[in-house]
Amino acid sequence: MFQLRYYLSFFKALTLRRLANLFLVKYSYYLSLLTRKNKHRGLPVTLAVEPTTSCNLHCPECPSGLRKFHRPTGFLKEETFDTILNQLSDSLLYITLYFQGEPLMHKQFPLFVKKLKERKIVTATSTNAHFLTERKSREIIEAGLDRLIVSLDGTDASTYQKYRRGGDFDKVTENISRFMKIRKELGAKAPYVELQFIVFKHNEHQIREIKRLGKDLGVDRTVLKTAQLYEFNEGNPLMPGLVKYSRYEEYEPGKYRIKNPLPNRCYRSWSSPVITWDGDVVPCCFDKDADHRLGNVRDHSFDEILKGKKYSAFLQQILDNRAAFEICRNCTER
């Protein structure tokens, strides 16, 4: 029921202007593929906005966890968020309040959700659930969040902490269980709650167990996700043995490559950019360290950024030779 309501929320968010923008983006994308020339038109259909780069955990394959960002750490200001909404809310169907960091560490997170819902934009986030307190749970539900993704990469404390370093398995499961009870208590129709399990070598034996745990916790769906690894060319201790759940394949003894053939196209770059906490526009969610900063919404309108030389050159390079970008060489977008 909650899954159906979530999908129906997209239809409720549709307006003539958003439909026209969606058509324009898709039309320009396929025209660009046909001509092999960037002819991008329209504004983003979906968007990821980063509340913060701060995080309480130390996950080994995450820039936030490793504390190895080449960009400043900080929190999204309400003024910057309002600027984004004023520029893009008429075209946007969907916003993910997450990029890097733990979004619930931002004290104004419920306010951001409320502002998005006032503009009838479908809203989601992803969290490690350590800050999913009773108060925060009620605020998020009452603000109208549509989708909540909760990361839980183990069915016991020992396995969970091998990747979610510094995490508290018992606290996370307690918070998830309480959240589901509060949603029921409030009679809320949202959010749709997904339990996300990233498959690694050390937890792949728990795939069946995580599905059972998801049912016990009362979530709407349990999702298995493949792991993105920074170092994979010569293997990685985190790489699962189950090939089905790995993004990588061994093409000769001890040598690995991503399964994706990396065709010279990427709809995500045309439709779904990211805005960092300090207003920088980057092409997609695989650019975790914001290596490709295409402009800043505090200095220029998004339309100006899209039509600028940096953005245009990036999209043209996707059409010419996508593999030239390091962020694309570890991407699952086909």
XYZ file of N, CA, C and O in Angstrom, residues 144-214:
284
model
N 5.938 15.500 5.795
C 5.435 14.927 4.551
C 6.451 14.199 3.693
O 6.234 14.027 2.487
N 7.578 13.764 4.270
C 8.568 13.019 3.488
C 7.897 11.847 2.768
O 7.104 11.117 3.356
N 8.241 11.648 1.487
C 7.620 10.591 0.690
C 8.358 9.256 0.756
O 7.725 8.198 0.674
N 9.675 9.307 0.873
C 10.461 8.076 0.823
C 11.649 8.190 1.771
O 12.366 9.191 1.767
N 11.839 7.144 2.579
C 12.949 7.097 3.516
C 13.749 5.830 3.267
O 13.227 4.723 3.390
N 15.025 5.996 2.895
C 15.925 4.863 2.686
C 16.831 4.762 3.902
O 17.478 5.742 4.277
N 16.859 3.590 4.523
C 17.670 3.393 5.721
C 18.733 2.334 5.433
O 18.412 1.216 5.016
N 19.995 2.680 5.644
C 21.101 1.760 5.385
C 21.328 0.845 6.580
O 21.485 1.311 7.714
N 21.342 -0.462 6.319
C 21.608 -1.448 7.363
C 22.323 -2.621 6.704
O 21.695 -3.509 6.142
N 23.666 -2.615 6.775
C 24.472 -3.578 6.020
C 24.927 -4.764 6.872
O 26.080 -5.184 6.804
N 24.020 -5.284 7.671
C 24.334 -6.444 8.495
C 23.145 -6.798 9.351
O 22.286 -5.945 9.623
N 23.072 -8.054 9.786
C 21.951 -8.477 10.628
C 22.383 -8.700 12.079
O 21.607 -9.182 12.893
N 23.628 -8.353 12.380
C 24.120 -8.393 13.755
C 25.178 -7.310 13.898
O 25.697 -6.782 12.901
N 25.506 -6.973 15.143
C 26.414 -5.858 15.415
C 27.795 -6.069 14.809
O 28.390 -5.140 14.250
N 28.327 -7.274 14.906
C 29.674 -7.547 14.412
C 29.784 -7.322 12.916
O 30.700 -6.659 12.428
N 28.850 -7.879 12.158
C 28.874 -7.736 10.696
C 28.609 -6.293 10.290
O 29.284 -5.743 9.410
N 27.627 -5.661 10.921
C 27.256 -4.286 10.597
C 28.441 -3.336 10.754
O 28.698 -2.486 9.903
N 29.195 -3.484 11.820
C 30.277 -2.551 12.132
C 31.533 -2.755 11.293
O 32.427 -1.910 11.319
N 31.578 -3.816 10.519
C 32.740 -4.012 9.646
C 32.791 -2.956 8.549
O 33.868 -2.604 8.066
N 31.628 -2.467 8.155
C 31.613 -1.383 7.175
C 31.143 -0.073 7.814
O 31.765 0.961 7.641
N 30.050 -0.134 8.563
C 29.527 1.073 9.218
C 30.315 1.317 10.507
O 29.806 1.144 11.616
N 31.562 1.695 10.331
C 32.474 1.852 11.468
C 32.053 3.024 12.355
O 31.819 4.129 11.873
N 31.958 2.718 13.638
C 31.486 3.714 14.584
C 29.984 3.656 14.774
O 29.424 4.433 15.561
N 29.316 2.737 14.067
C 27.867 2.629 14.158
C 27.410 1.747 15.308
O 28.180 0.959 15.858
N 26.146 1.881 15.648
C 25.533 1.128 16.748
C 24.343 0.361 16.179
O 23.269 0.934 15.959
N 24.532 -0.927 15.929
C 23.506 -1.763 15.312
C 22.203 -1.746 16.111
O 21.112 -1.589 15.548
N 22.299 -1.910 17.406
C 21.099 -1.964 18.249
C 20.331 -0.643 18.213
O 19.091 -0.622 18.184
N 21.064 0.464 18.214
C 20.420 1.772 18.165
C 19.690 1.971 16.845
O 18.560 2.487 16.809
N 20.332 1.548 15.756
C 19.734 1.701 14.430
C 18.445 0.889 14.318
O 17.406 1.400 13.863
N 18.493 -0.379 14.708
C 17.294 -1.213 14.602
C 16.183 -0.704 15.517
O 15.004 -0.750 15.163
N 16.556 -0.216 16.682
C 15.563 0.348 17.602
C 14.904 1.582 16.992
O 13.682 1.763 17.068
N 15.721 2.435 16.359
C 15.195 3.652 15.741
C 14.264 3.338 14.572
O 13.232 3.998 14.383
N 14.640 2.334 13.770
C 13.796 1.951 12.632
C 12.452 1.435 13.129
O 11.384 1.824 12.638
N 12.508 0.525 14.105
C 11.289 -0.067 14.646
C 10.371 0.999 15.225
O 9.151 0.996 14.997
N 10.948 1.949 15.969
C 10.141 3.018 16.565
C 9.537 3.914 15.488
O 8.386 4.346 15.583
N 10.314 4.199 14.437
C 9.814 5.033 13.346
C 8.568 4.409 12.724
O 7.578 5.105 12.465
N 8.624 3.109 12.490
C 7.488 2.431 11.869
C 6.256 2.481 12.788
O 5.126 2.630 12.308
N 6.482 2.377 14.073
C 5.374 2.437 15.029
C 4.773 3.839 15.070
O 3.545 4.000 15.166
N 5.614 4.859 14.996
C 5.122 6.237 15.012
C 4.319 6.527 13.745
O 3.270 7.176 13.800
N 4.820 6.045 12.604
C 4.076 6.243 11.355
C 2.666 5.651 11.477
O 1.675 6.258 11.062
N 2.591 4.458 12.060
C 1.292 3.796 12.252
C 0.429 4.559 13.242
O -0.772 4.763 13.027
N 1.046 5.002 14.321
C 0.334 5.737 15.370
C -0.279 7.023 14.824
O -1.409 7.395 15.175
N 0.461 7.713 13.947
C -0.010 8.969 13.379
C -1.006 8.760 12.241
O -1.620 9.719 11.760
N -1.139 7.507 11.790
C -2.025 7.225 10.669
C -1.540 7.869 9.386
O -2.339 8.219 8.508
N -0.239 8.024 9.265
C 0.351 8.711 8.114
C 0.346 7.835 6.868
O 0.471 6.610 6.952
N 0.229 8.453 5.706
C 0.245 7.738 4.437
C 1.647 7.671 3.836
O 1.855 7.084 2.780
N 2.614 8.287 4.499
C 4.000 8.312 4.037
C 4.880 8.577 5.271
O 4.383 9.026 6.314
N 6.184 8.306 5.151
C 6.925 7.906 3.955
C 6.923 6.393 3.692
O 6.663 5.603 4.591
N 7.229 6.072 2.462
C 7.502 4.703 2.054
C 8.912 4.387 2.534
O 9.853 5.116 2.236
N 9.090 3.327 3.311
C 10.367 3.046 3.968
C 11.062 1.842 3.344
O 10.508 0.746 3.284
N 12.290 2.071 2.877
C 13.119 1.014 2.289
C 14.312 0.737 3.191
O 15.011 1.661 3.607
N 14.537 -0.520 3.466
C 15.748 -0.939 4.163
C 16.763 -1.316 3.089
O 16.505 -2.181 2.255
N 17.923 -0.656 3.087
C 18.928 -0.869 2.040
C 20.126 -1.636 2.602
O 20.726 -1.227 3.587
N 20.442 -2.725 1.941
C 21.525 -3.611 2.360
C 22.562 -3.658 1.245
O 22.319 -4.200 0.169
N 23.725 -3.021 1.463
C 24.798 -3.064 0.467
C 25.535 -4.388 0.630
O 25.985 -4.728 1.726
N 25.652 -5.130 -0.454
C 26.243 -6.470 -0.393
C 27.764 -6.392 -0.502
O 28.312 -5.900 -1.498
N 28.445 -6.878 0.534
C 29.898 -6.959 0.582
C 30.308 -8.422 0.788
O 29.459 -9.293 1.020
N 31.599 -8.659 0.734
C 32.124 -10.000 0.969
C 31.756 -10.497 2.369
O 31.396 -11.673 2.556
N 31.829 -9.608 3.355
C 31.648 -10.023 4.742
C 30.189 -10.184 5.158
O 29.912 -10.696 6.242
N 29.241 -9.717 4.309
C 27.831 -9.835 4.721
C 26.948 -10.575 3.717
O 25.738 -10.716 3.937
N 27.540 -11.056 2.614
C 26.715 -11.688 1.582
C 26.000 -12.948 2.089
O 24.976 -13.354 1.530
N 26.525 -13.558 3.150
C 25.864 -14.728 3.718
C 24.599 -14.367 4.481
O 23.842 -15.259 4.892
N 24.335 -13.072 4.649
C 23.169 -12.630 5.417
C 22.026 -12.092 4.542
O 21.096 -11.470 5.057
N 22.080 -12.370 3.257
C 21.052 -11.842 2.346
C 19.651 -12.317 2.748
O 18.701 -11.537 2.784
N 19.524 -13.587 3.048
C 18.205 -14.086 3.475
C 17.810 -13.504 4.827
O 16.646 -13.165 5.063
N 18.790 -13.386 5.693
C 18.512 -12.886 7.046
C 18.046 -11.431 7.025
O 17.182 -11.045 7.814
N 18.625 -10.609 6.134
C 18.238 -9.197 6.112
C 16.795 -9.044 5.656
O 16.070 -8.146 6.106
N 16.345 -9.926 4.788
C 14.950 -9.872 4.345
C 14.009 -10.211 5.489
O 12.946 -9.591 5.645
N 14.405 -11.178 6.301
C 13.592 -11.523 7.471
C 13.605 -10.387 8.488
O 12.575 -10.056 9.086
N 14.787 -9.775 8.681
C 14.898 -8.667 9.622
C 14.039 -7.491 9.173
O 13.401 -6.823 9.994
N 14.030 -7.239 7.870
C 13.200 -6.165 7.337
C 11.731 -6.368 7.676
O 11.029 -5.423 8.067
